[in-house]
């Protein structure tokens, strides 16, 4: 099925979404009209599908590939949670979920956070937040899961990445105008400011985004009936073991 999705992507001007499970769909889009470079997108409606964070630091766990996180942890989708520290376990930014604190310190230069699993009614089921807005961190206390990362795009779709020469494959997490969460994977190397501009030009309605990982360790895996996807930023090579992932639980 993946081959047919990639073939359709080269022709489609708008996303051709493939269902993964209720509330989750997958598409491959050319980054620009006629370009062979693509972005893989998993779009999650968080009121219909359950986001989940999985940490190697939670219990007798270990780093593993995104594919193994899916296969061993009941996930339909898995992407990098964020860059990790030298201990090979802790997210660089603040991170907690399900009562487990993976990294308890906030990083002042990291201006984006993903929150999900609200603790009270009336809150969005998931959201990406700009941490330099009033009361942002205090409002995050109303969620069971919070992950802080480097910001790529701030509301309402403003490119905040400085121009630089460095280029890498990219795994990112974004939010759209409808409150959906997007897992984005670009297998070809780009300067981030240029890639941000291309992502904003796509018909995805992205309004915020944060960096999850770059280069060889960037990963995305999908598991669904008739669909198995395992992507790596290592130029077509095998996925690297990673200690933490953001995922979507398989529907029961």
CSV table of C-alpha atoms in Angstrom, one decimal:
chain,number,residue,atom,x,y,z
A,1,UNK,CA,0.0,0.0,0.0
A,2,UNK,CA,2.8,2.4,0.8
A,3,UNK,CA,4.0,2.3,-2.8
A,4,UNK,CA,0.6,3.3,-4.1
A,5,UNK,CA,0.4,6.2,-1.6
A,6,UNK,CA,3.8,7.5,-2.7
A,7,UNK,CA,2.7,7.3,-6.3
A,8,UNK,CA,-0.4,9.2,-5.6
A,9,UNK,CA,1.5,11.8,-3.7
A,10,UNK,CA,3.5,12.7,-6.9
A,11,UNK,CA,0.3,13.6,-8.6
A,12,UNK,CA,-1.9,15.0,-5.9
A,13,UNK,CA,-2.4,18.8,-5.4
A,14,UNK,CA,-4.3,18.1,-2.2
A,15,UNK,CA,-3.8,15.4,0.4
A,16,UNK,CA,-5.2,11.9,-0.4
A,17,UNK,CA,-5.8,10.6,3.2
A,18,UNK,CA,-5.5,6.9,3.9
A,19,UNK,CA,-7.4,5.8,7.1
A,20,UNK,CA,-5.2,4.3,9.8
A,21,UNK,CA,-7.9,3.9,12.4
A,22,UNK,CA,-10.8,6.0,13.7
A,23,UNK,CA,-9.5,9.6,14.1
A,24,UNK,CA,-6.1,8.8,12.5
A,25,UNK,CA,-5.2,9.2,8.8
A,26,UNK,CA,-2.0,9.2,6.7
A,27,UNK,CA,-0.9,11.1,3.6
A,28,UNK,CA,2.2,11.8,1.6
A,29,UNK,CA,2.5,15.2,0.0
A,30,UNK,CA,5.1,16.7,-2.3
A,31,UNK,CA,6.8,19.5,-0.5
A,32,UNK,CA,6.4,21.7,-3.6
A,33,UNK,CA,4.4,21.2,-6.8
A,34,UNK,CA,6.3,18.7,-9.0
A,35,UNK,CA,9.0,18.1,-6.4
A,36,UNK,CA,10.2,14.6,-5.7
A,37,UNK,CA,10.7,15.6,-2.1
A,38,UNK,CA,7.8,14.7,0.2
A,39,UNK,CA,6.5,15.0,3.7
A,40,UNK,CA,4.8,12.1,5.4
A,41,UNK,CA,1.8,13.3,7.6
A,42,UNK,CA,-0.2,11.5,10.2
A,43,UNK,CA,-3.2,13.6,11.2
A,44,UNK,CA,-4.7,12.8,14.6
A,45,UNK,CA,-8.1,14.0,15.8
A,46,UNK,CA,-7.4,13.8,19.6
A,47,UNK,CA,-11.1,13.7,20.5
A,48,UNK,CA,-11.3,10.3,18.6
A,49,UNK,CA,-7.9,8.8,19.0
A,50,UNK,CA,-5.7,8.6,22.2
A,51,UNK,CA,-2.3,10.2,22.1
A,52,UNK,CA,0.3,8.5,24.3
A,53,UNK,CA,3.9,9.2,25.5
A,54,UNK,CA,6.2,6.3,26.0
A,55,UNK,CA,9.5,6.7,28.0
A,56,UNK,CA,12.4,4.3,28.4
A,57,UNK,CA,12.8,5.8,31.9
A,58,UNK,CA,9.4,4.5,32.9
A,59,UNK,CA,10.0,1.2,34.6
A,60,UNK,CA,12.2,-1.6,33.2
A,61,UNK,CA,12.1,-0.2,29.7
A,62,UNK,CA,14.7,0.5,27.1
A,63,UNK,CA,15.4,2.5,24.0
A,64,UNK,CA,14.1,0.9,20.9
A,65,UNK,CA,13.2,1.8,17.3
A,66,UNK,CA,9.9,3.5,16.5
A,67,UNK,CA,8.8,0.2,14.9
A,68,UNK,CA,9.5,-1.7,18.1
A,69,UNK,CA,7.7,0.9,20.2
A,70,UNK,CA,4.7,0.3,18.0
A,71,UNK,CA,4.9,-3.5,18.0
A,72,UNK,CA,5.7,-3.9,21.7
A,73,UNK,CA,3.6,-1.1,23.2
A,74,UNK,CA,0.3,-1.3,21.3
A,75,UNK,CA,0.8,1.8,19.2
A,76,UNK,CA,-0.7,2.5,15.8
A,77,UNK,CA,1.8,5.3,15.2
A,78,UNK,CA,5.1,6.4,16.8
A,79,UNK,CA,7.3,9.4,16.2
A,80,UNK,CA,10.2,10.9,18.2
A,81,UNK,CA,9.0,12.6,21.4
A,82,UNK,CA,11.9,15.0,21.2
A,83,UNK,CA,15.7,15.2,21.3
A,84,UNK,CA,17.2,13.5,24.3
A,85,UNK,CA,20.1,14.1,26.7
A,86,UNK,CA,23.5,12.3,27.2
A,87,UNK,CA,21.9,9.9,29.7
A,88,UNK,CA,20.1,8.4,26.6
A,89,UNK,CA,16.8,8.6,28.5
A,90,UNK,CA,15.8,12.1,29.4
A,91,UNK,CA,14.0,14.5,26.9
A,92,UNK,CA,16.0,17.7,26.5
A,93,UNK,CA,12.8,19.7,27.3
A,94,UNK,CA,10.4,19.2,30.2
A,95,UNK,CA,8.4,16.0,29.8
A,96,UNK,CA,5.9,14.1,31.8
A,97,UNK,CA,2.9,11.8,31.2
A,98,UNK,CA,0.7,9.4,33.2
A,99,UNK,CA,2.3,10.4,36.5
A,100,UNK,CA,5.9,9.7,35.3
A,101,UNK,CA,8.3,12.7,35.0
A,102,UNK,CA,10.9,12.0,32.4
A,103,UNK,CA,12.5,15.4,32.7
A,104,UNK,CA,11.4,17.9,35.4
A,105,UNK,CA,13.2,21.0,34.3
A,106,UNK,CA,11.9,23.6,31.8
A,107,UNK,CA,14.3,24.9,29.2
A,108,UNK,CA,14.0,28.7,28.8
A,109,UNK,CA,14.9,28.7,25.1
A,110,UNK,CA,12.4,26.0,24.2
A,111,UNK,CA,9.1,27.9,23.4
A,112,UNK,CA,6.7,25.1,22.4
A,113,UNK,CA,4.9,22.4,24.4
A,114,UNK,CA,2.4,19.7,23.5
A,115,UNK,CA,-0.3,19.0,26.1
A,116,UNK,CA,-2.8,16.2,26.1
A,117,UNK,CA,-5.0,14.1,28.4
A,118,UNK,CA,-6.8,17.0,30.1
A,119,UNK,CA,-7.6,16.7,33.8
A,120,UNK,CA,-10.9,18.5,33.6
A,121,UNK,CA,-13.8,18.9,31.2
A,122,UNK,CA,-14.1,21.7,28.8
A,123,UNK,CA,-10.4,21.7,27.7
A,124,UNK,CA,-9.1,20.8,24.3
A,125,UNK,CA,-8.1,17.1,24.2
A,126,UNK,CA,-4.7,18.1,22.9
A,127,UNK,CA,-2.9,21.3,22.0
A,128,UNK,CA,0.4,22.8,21.1
A,129,UNK,CA,1.1,25.9,23.2
A,130,UNK,CA,3.4,28.9,22.7
A,131,UNK,CA,5.2,29.1,26.1
A,132,UNK,CA,5.9,32.8,25.8
A,133,UNK,CA,2.1,33.6,26.0
A,134,UNK,CA,0.6,34.7,29.3
A,135,UNK,CA,-0.1,31.9,31.9
A,136,UNK,CA,1.0,29.2,29.4
A,137,UNK,CA,2.9,27.1,31.9
A,138,UNK,CA,0.3,27.5,34.6
A,139,UNK,CA,-2.5,26.3,32.2
A,140,UNK,CA,-0.4,23.2,31.3
A,141,UNK,CA,-1.0,22.0,34.9
A,142,UNK,CA,-4.5,21.0,33.7
A,143,UNK,CA,-3.0,18.2,31.6
A,144,UNK,CA,-1.7,14.8,32.5
A,145,UNK,CA,0.9,14.9,29.6
A,146,UNK,CA,3.2,17.7,28.7
A,147,UNK,CA,6.2,17.7,26.4
A,148,UNK,CA,8.4,20.7,25.7
A,149,UNK,CA,10.5,21.1,22.6
A,150,UNK,CA,12.2,23.6,20.3
A,151,UNK,CA,9.6,25.8,18.5
A,152,UNK,CA,9.5,25.8,14.7
A,153,UNK,CA,6.3,27.8,14.1
A,154,UNK,CA,4.3,29.9,16.5
A,155,UNK,CA,0.6,31.0,16.3
A,156,UNK,CA,-0.8,31.6,13.7
A,157,UNK,CA,1.8,30.0,11.5
A,158,UNK,CA,4.8,32.3,11.9
A,159,UNK,CA,8.2,30.9,11.0
A,160,UNK,CA,10.5,31.6,13.9
A,161,UNK,CA,13.6,29.6,12.9
A,162,UNK,CA,16.6,31.6,11.9
A,163,UNK,CA,18.3,31.0,8.6
A,164,UNK,CA,21.2,28.6,8.9
A,165,UNK,CA,23.4,26.4,6.7
A,166,UNK,CA,22.7,23.2,8.6
A,167,UNK,CA,20.4,20.7,6.9
A,168,UNK,CA,18.8,17.5,8.2
A,169,UNK,CA,15.9,15.1,7.8
A,170,UNK,CA,13.1,16.2,10.2
A,171,UNK,CA,10.6,14.7,12.5
A,172,UNK,CA,8.2,17.4,13.8
A,173,UNK,CA,4.9,17.7,15.7
A,174,UNK,CA,2.4,20.3,14.6
A,175,UNK,CA,-1.1,21.5,15.3
A,176,UNK,CA,-3.7,22.7,12.7
A,177,UNK,CA,-6.6,25.2,12.7
A,178,UNK,CA,-9.1,22.4,13.5
A,179,UNK,CA,-7.2,21.4,16.7
A,180,UNK,CA,-5.8,18.2,15.2
A,181,UNK,CA,-2.2,17.1,15.9
A,182,UNK,CA,0.1,16.3,13.0
A,183,UNK,CA,3.1,14.0,13.0
A,184,UNK,CA,5.4,15.3,10.2
A,185,UNK,CA,8.3,13.4,8.7
A,186,UNK,CA,10.6,14.7,6.0
A,187,UNK,CA,13.2,12.2,4.9
A,188,UNK,CA,15.4,14.6,2.9
A,189,UNK,CA,17.7,17.1,4.4
A,190,UNK,CA,16.6,20.8,4.6
A,191,UNK,CA,17.5,24.0,6.3
A,192,UNK,CA,14.8,24.4,8.9
A,193,UNK,CA,13.7,27.9,8.0
A,194,UNK,CA,13.2,26.8,4.3
A,195,UNK,CA,11.4,23.6,5.4
A,196,UNK,CA,9.1,25.6,7.6
A,197,UNK,CA,8.1,27.8,4.7
A,198,UNK,CA,7.3,24.8,2.6
A,199,UNK,CA,5.2,23.2,5.3
A,200,UNK,CA,3.2,26.4,5.7
A,201,UNK,CA,2.5,26.6,2.0
A,202,UNK,CA,0.9,23.1,2.0
A,203,UNK,CA,-2.9,22.6,2.4
A,204,UNK,CA,-2.5,21.3,6.0
A,205,UNK,CA,-3.6,24.4,7.9
A,206,UNK,CA,-0.6,24.3,10.3
A,207,UNK,CA,-0.6,27.0,12.9
A,208,UNK,CA,2.1,25.8,15.4
A,209,UNK,CA,4.9,23.3,15.2
A,210,UNK,CA,7.8,22.0,17.2
A,211,UNK,CA,11.0,20.1,16.4
A,212,UNK,CA,11.0,16.5,17.6
A,213,UNK,CA,14.3,15.2,16.1
A,214,UNK,CA,16.6,15.7,13.1
A,215,UNK,CA,19.0,13.6,11.1
A,216,UNK,CA,19.5,9.8,11.4
A,217,UNK,CA,17.5,9.4,14.6
A,218,UNK,CA,14.3,11.0,13.1
A,219,UNK,CA,11.7,8.3,12.8
A,220,UNK,CA,8.1,7.5,12.0
A,221,UNK,CA,6.3,4.2,12.1
A,222,UNK,CA,2.7,3.3,11.4
A,223,UNK,CA,0.9,0.0,12.0
A,224,UNK,CA,-2.6,-0.6,10.5
A,225,UNK,CA,-4.3,-3.4,8.5
A,226,UNK,CA,-2.7,-3.4,5.1
A,227,UNK,CA,-0.3,-0.6,6.0
A,228,UNK,CA,3.2,-0.8,7.6
A,229,UNK,CA,5.4,2.2,7.4
A,230,UNK,CA,8.9,2.5,9.0
A,231,UNK,CA,10.8,5.7,8.1
A,232,UNK,CA,14.2,6.8,9.1
A,233,UNK,CA,16.2,10.0,8.6
A,234,UNK,CA,19.3,7.9,7.9
A,235,UNK,CA,19.0,8.0,4.2
A,236,UNK,CA,16.9,4.9,3.7
A,237,UNK,CA,18.8,2.9,6.4
A,238,UNK,CA,17.4,1.2,9.5
A,239,UNK,CA,15.8,3.2,12.3
A,240,UNK,CA,17.9,4.1,15.3
A,241,UNK,CA,16.8,3.1,18.8
A,242,UNK,CA,15.3,6.1,20.6
A,243,UNK,CA,14.3,6.4,24.3
A,244,UNK,CA,11.0,8.3,24.0
A,245,UNK,CA,8.2,8.4,21.5
A,246,UNK,CA,4.9,10.2,21.0
A,247,UNK,CA,2.4,7.7,19.8
A,248,UNK,CA,-1.3,6.9,19.1
A,249,UNK,CA,-2.8,4.0,20.9
A,250,UNK,CA,-4.2,1.3,18.7
A,251,UNK,CA,-8.0,1.4,18.6
A,252,UNK,CA,-9.7,-1.5,20.4
